Coordinates of C-alpha atoms in Angstrom, one line a residue:
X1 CA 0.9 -2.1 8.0
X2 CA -3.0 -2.8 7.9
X3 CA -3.4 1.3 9.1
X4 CA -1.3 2.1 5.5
X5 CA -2.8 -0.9 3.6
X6 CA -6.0 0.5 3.8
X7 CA -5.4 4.2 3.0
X8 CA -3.9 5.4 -0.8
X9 CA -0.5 6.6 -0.1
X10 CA 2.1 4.4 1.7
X11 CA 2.2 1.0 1.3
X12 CA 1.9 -1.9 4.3
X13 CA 5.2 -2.9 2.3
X14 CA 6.6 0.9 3.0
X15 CA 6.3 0.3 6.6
X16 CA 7.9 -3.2 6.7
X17 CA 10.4 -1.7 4.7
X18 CA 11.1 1.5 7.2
X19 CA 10.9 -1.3 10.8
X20 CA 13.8 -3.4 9.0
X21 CA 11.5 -6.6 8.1
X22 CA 10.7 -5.9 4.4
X23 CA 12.8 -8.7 3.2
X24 CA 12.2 -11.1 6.1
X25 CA 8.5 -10.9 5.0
X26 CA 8.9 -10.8 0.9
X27 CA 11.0 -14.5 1.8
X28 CA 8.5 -15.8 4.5
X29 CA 5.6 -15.1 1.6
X30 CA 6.9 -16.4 -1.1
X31 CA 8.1 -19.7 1.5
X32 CA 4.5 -19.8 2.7
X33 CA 3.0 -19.9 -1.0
X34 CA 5.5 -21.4 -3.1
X35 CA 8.6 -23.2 -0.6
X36 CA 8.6 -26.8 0.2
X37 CA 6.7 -28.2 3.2
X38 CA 9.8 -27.4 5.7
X39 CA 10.3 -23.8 4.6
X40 CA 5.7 -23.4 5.2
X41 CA 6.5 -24.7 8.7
X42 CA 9.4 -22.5 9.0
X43 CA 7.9 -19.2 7.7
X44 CA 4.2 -19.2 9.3
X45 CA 4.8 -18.7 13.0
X46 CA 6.2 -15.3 11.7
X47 CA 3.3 -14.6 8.9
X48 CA 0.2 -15.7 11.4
X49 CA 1.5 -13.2 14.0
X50 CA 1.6 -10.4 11.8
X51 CA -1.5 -11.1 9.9
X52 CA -3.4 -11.5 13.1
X53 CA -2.0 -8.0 13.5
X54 CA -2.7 -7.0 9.9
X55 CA -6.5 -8.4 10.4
X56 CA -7.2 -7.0 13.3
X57 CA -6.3 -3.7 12.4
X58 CA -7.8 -3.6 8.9
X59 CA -11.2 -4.4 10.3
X60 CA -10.7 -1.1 12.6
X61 CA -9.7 1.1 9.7
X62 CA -12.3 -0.3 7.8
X63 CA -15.0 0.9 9.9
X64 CA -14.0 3.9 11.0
X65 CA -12.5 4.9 7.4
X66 CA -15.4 3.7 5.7
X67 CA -17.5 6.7 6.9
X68 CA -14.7 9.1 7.6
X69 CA -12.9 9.4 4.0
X70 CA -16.6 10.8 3.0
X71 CA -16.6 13.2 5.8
X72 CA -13.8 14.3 6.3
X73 CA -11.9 13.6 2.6
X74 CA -9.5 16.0 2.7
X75 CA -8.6 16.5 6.1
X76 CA -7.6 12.4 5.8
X77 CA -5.9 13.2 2.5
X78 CA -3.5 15.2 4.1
X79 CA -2.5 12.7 6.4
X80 CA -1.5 10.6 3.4
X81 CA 0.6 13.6 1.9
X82 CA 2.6 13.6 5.1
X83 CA 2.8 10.0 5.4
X84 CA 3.9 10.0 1.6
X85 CA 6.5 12.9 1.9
X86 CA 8.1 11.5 4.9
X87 CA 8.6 8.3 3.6
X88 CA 10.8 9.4 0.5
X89 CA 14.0 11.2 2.5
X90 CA 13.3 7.6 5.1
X91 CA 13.6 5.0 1.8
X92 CA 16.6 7.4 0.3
X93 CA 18.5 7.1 3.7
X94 CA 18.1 3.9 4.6
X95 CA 18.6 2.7 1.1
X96 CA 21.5 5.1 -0.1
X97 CA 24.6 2.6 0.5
X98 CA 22.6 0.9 -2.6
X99 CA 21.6 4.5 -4.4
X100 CA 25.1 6.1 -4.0
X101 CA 26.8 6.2 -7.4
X102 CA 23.9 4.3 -9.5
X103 CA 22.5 7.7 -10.7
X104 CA 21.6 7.3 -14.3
X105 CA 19.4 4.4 -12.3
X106 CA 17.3 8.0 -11.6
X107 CA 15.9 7.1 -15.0
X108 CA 13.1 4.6 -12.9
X109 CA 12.3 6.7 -10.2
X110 CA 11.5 9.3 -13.9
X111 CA 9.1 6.1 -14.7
X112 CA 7.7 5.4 -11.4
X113 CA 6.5 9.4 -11.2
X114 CA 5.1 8.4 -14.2
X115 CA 2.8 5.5 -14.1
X116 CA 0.6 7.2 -11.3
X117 CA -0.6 10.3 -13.4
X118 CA -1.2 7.9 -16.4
X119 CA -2.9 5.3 -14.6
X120 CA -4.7 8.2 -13.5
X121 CA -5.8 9.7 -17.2
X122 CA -6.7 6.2 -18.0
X123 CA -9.4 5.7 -15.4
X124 CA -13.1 6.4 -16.3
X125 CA -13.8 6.6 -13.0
X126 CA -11.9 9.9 -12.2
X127 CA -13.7 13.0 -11.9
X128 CA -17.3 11.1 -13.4
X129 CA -18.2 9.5 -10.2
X130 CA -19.5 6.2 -11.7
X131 CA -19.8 4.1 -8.7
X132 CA -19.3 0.3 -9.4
X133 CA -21.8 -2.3 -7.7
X134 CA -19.8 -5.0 -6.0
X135 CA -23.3 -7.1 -5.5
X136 CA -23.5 -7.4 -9.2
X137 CA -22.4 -10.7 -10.2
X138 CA -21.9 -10.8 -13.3
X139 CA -18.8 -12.7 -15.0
X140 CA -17.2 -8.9 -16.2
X141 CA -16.8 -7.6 -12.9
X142 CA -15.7 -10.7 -11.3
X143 CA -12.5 -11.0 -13.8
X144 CA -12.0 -7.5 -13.4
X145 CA -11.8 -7.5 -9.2
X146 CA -9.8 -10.5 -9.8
X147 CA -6.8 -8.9 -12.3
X148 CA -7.0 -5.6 -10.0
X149 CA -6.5 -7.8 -6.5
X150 CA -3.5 -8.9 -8.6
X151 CA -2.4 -5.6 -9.4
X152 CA -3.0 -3.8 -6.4
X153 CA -1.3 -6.8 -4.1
X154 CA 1.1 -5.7 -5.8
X155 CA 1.8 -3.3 -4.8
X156 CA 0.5 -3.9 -1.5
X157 CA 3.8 -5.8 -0.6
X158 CA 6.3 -3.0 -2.9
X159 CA 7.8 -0.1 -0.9
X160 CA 5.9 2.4 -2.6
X161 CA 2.9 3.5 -4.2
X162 CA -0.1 1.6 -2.0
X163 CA -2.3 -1.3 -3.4
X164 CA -5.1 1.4 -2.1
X165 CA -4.3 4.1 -3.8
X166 CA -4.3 2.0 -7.5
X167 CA -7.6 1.1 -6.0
X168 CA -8.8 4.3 -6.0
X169 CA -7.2 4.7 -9.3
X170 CA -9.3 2.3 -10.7
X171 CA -12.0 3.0 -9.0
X172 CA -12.4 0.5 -6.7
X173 CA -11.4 2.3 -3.7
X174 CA -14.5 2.9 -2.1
X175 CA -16.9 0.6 -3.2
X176 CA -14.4 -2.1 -1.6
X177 CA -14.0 -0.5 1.8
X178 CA -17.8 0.1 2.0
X179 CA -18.1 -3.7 0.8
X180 CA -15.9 -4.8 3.7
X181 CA -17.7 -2.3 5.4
X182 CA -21.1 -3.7 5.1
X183 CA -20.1 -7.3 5.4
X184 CA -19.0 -6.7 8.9
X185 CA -22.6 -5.5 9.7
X186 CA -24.0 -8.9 8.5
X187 CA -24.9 -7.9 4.8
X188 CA -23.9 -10.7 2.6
X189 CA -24.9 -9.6 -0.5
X190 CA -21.2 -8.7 -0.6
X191 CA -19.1 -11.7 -0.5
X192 CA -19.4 -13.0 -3.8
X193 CA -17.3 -10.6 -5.5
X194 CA -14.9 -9.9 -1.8
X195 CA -14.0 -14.0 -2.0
X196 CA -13.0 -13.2 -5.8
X197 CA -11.3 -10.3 -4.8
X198 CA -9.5 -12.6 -2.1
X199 CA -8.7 -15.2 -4.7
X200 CA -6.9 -12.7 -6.5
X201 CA -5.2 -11.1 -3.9
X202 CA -3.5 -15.1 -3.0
X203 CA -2.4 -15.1 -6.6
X204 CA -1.0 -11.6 -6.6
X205 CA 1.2 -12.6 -3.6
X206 CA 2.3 -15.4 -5.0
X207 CA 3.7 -14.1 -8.6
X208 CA 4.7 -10.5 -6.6
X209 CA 6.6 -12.2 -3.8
X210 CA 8.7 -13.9 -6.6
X211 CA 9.3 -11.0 -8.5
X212 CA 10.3 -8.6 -6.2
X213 CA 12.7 -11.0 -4.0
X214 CA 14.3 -11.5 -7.3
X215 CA 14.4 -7.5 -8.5
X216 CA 15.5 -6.5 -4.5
X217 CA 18.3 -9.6 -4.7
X218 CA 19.6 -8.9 -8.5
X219 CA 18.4 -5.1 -9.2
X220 CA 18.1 -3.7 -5.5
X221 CA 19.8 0.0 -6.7
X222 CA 16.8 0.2 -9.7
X223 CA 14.4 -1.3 -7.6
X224 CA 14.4 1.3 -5.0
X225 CA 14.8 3.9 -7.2
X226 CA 11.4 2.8 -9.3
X227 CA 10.2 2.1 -5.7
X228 CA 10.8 6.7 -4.5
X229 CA 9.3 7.2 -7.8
X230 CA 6.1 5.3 -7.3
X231 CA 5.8 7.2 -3.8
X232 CA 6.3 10.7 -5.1
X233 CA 3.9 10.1 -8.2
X234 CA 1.4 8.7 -5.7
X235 CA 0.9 12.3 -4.6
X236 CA -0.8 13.2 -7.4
X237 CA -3.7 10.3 -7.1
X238 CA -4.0 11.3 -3.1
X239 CA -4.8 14.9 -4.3
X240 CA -7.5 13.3 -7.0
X241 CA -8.8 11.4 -4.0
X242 CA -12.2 13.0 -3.6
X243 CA -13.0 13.0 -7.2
X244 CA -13.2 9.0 -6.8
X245 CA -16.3 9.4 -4.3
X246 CA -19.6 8.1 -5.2
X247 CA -20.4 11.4 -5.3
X248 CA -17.7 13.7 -6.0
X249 CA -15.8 16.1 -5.0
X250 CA -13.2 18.9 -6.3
X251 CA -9.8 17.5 -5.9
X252 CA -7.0 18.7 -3.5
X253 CA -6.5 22.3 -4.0
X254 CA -4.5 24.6 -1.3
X255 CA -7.5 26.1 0.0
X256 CA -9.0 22.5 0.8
X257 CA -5.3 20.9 2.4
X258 CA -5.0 21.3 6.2
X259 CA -1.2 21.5 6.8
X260 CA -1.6 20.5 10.9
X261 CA -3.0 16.8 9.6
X262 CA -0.4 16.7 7.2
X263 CA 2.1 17.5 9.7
X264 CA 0.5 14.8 12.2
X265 CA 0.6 12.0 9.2
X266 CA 4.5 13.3 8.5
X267 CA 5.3 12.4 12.1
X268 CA 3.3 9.1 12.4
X269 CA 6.7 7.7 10.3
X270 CA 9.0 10.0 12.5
X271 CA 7.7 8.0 15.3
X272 CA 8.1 4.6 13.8
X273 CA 11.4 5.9 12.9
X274 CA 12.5 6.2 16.6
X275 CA 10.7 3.0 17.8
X276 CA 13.0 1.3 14.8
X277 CA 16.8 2.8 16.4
X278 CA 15.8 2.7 19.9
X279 CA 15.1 -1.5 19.1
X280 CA 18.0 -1.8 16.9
X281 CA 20.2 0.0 19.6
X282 CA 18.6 -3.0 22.1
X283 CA 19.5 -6.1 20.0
X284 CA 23.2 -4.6 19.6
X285 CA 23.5 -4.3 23.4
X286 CA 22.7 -7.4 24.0

């Protein structure tokens, strides 16, 4: 989860949702944040394991991804087109007891392919390379890195587009990671604007846990519908990646997108896939 939380593409929520623990997790969140006293006790031996998970793995990405999505931009960008392409036929199958005979629901999957590309046309930051300085601390930015941890939460926890790639449509993308980045190397000058960003991120689980256990227990057929159209129009900001750098780059074209890496990200959920049947097939023996 921290591995696909920290790239644009596939969500952490995604991968919950492909190992079968999506909805144990939306419930344990919104328990932990919102639930009486009893249902904090119940659901936190279950959220500190995987956040000490999450954590742990998210400061690894962070430092090696911090310096490689410069580098090596496309070659990484790749990856997330496999990861993303794989990940639609996985939610369709696993999900089509709920998609079978709900078609004119296709009408949300029309608007998730949508938002991405028009998120996309509304950020300034696209194409014009105007970094943002997250050890300015003026009151602007700080609201702004607040209502975009909300956002990007989000959809953090949503099977679907990834809270990092509608930080990269904003903008954000980088300058965070290379914040986190920087932090870890002892330079404070950061952690103003990263506890904001924290704060917001608390309050985006809290409204988005709500939400979406509600849409997945009264709307689950147009949820996951909106959810395969978020991850097929999340394509199109993965291939804009490198015009989000500081300094930036052409996007995606097919001269630039390596197939093998693409390949290699496309099998990373193949693999998860397998893990998944061969632990379901031991709980059902025993």
């Amino acid at each position: 989860m921290a591995v696909a939380d920290s790239v644009p593409g596939v969500s952490g929520g995604t991968i919950a949702f492909l190992l079968g623990f999506y909805e144990k997790f939306i419930s344990s969140v919104h328990c932990f944040l919102l639930g009486t006293n009893a249902e904090r006790k119940a659901a936190f031996p279950f959220l500190f394991k995987l956040g000490l998970g999450w954590v742990g793995g998210f400061i690894v990405c962070v430092l090696i991804l911090s310096t490689l999505f410069h580098t090596y931009v496309y070659e990484i960008s790749s990856v997330f087109i496999g990861l993303t392409l794989a990940a639609v036929p996985i939610v369709i199958l696993e999900e089509k007891e709920y998609l079978k005979g709900h078609y004119l629901h296709l009408i949300f999957t029309a608007v998730g392919i949508a938002v991405v590309p028009v998120l996309m046309s509304l950020s300034p930051v696209v194409g014009g390379g105007s970094g943002i300085d997250l050890t300015d601390g003026s009151i602007g930015l700080a609201v702004f890195l607040f209502v975009a941890a909300i956002i990007a939460v989000s959809a953090l926890v949503l099977p679907g587009i990834s809270g990092s790639t509608l930080l990269l449509i904003m903008g954000l993308y980088v300058p965070l990671i290379s914040a986190v980045s920087a932090v870890l190397h002892r330079e404070f000058a950061y952690l103003p604007m990263l506890f904001v960003f924290g704060l917001g991120m608390i309050a985006g689980l809290a409204i988005s846990a709500k939400v979406i256990r509600h849409c997945f227990a009264r709307y689950r057929s147009q949820t996951i519908y909106l959810c395969v159209g978020l991850l097929i129009g999340s394509l199109y900001a993965i291939v804009l990646g490198a015009t989000t750098l500081s300094d930036p780059l052409p996007a995606m074209s097919w001269e630039t997108f390596h197939l093998g890496f693409c390949i290699f990200g496309a099998a990373i959920l193949a693999v998860l896939q397998i893990m998944k049947r061969r632990t379901e097939r031991d709980v059902s023996a025993e």
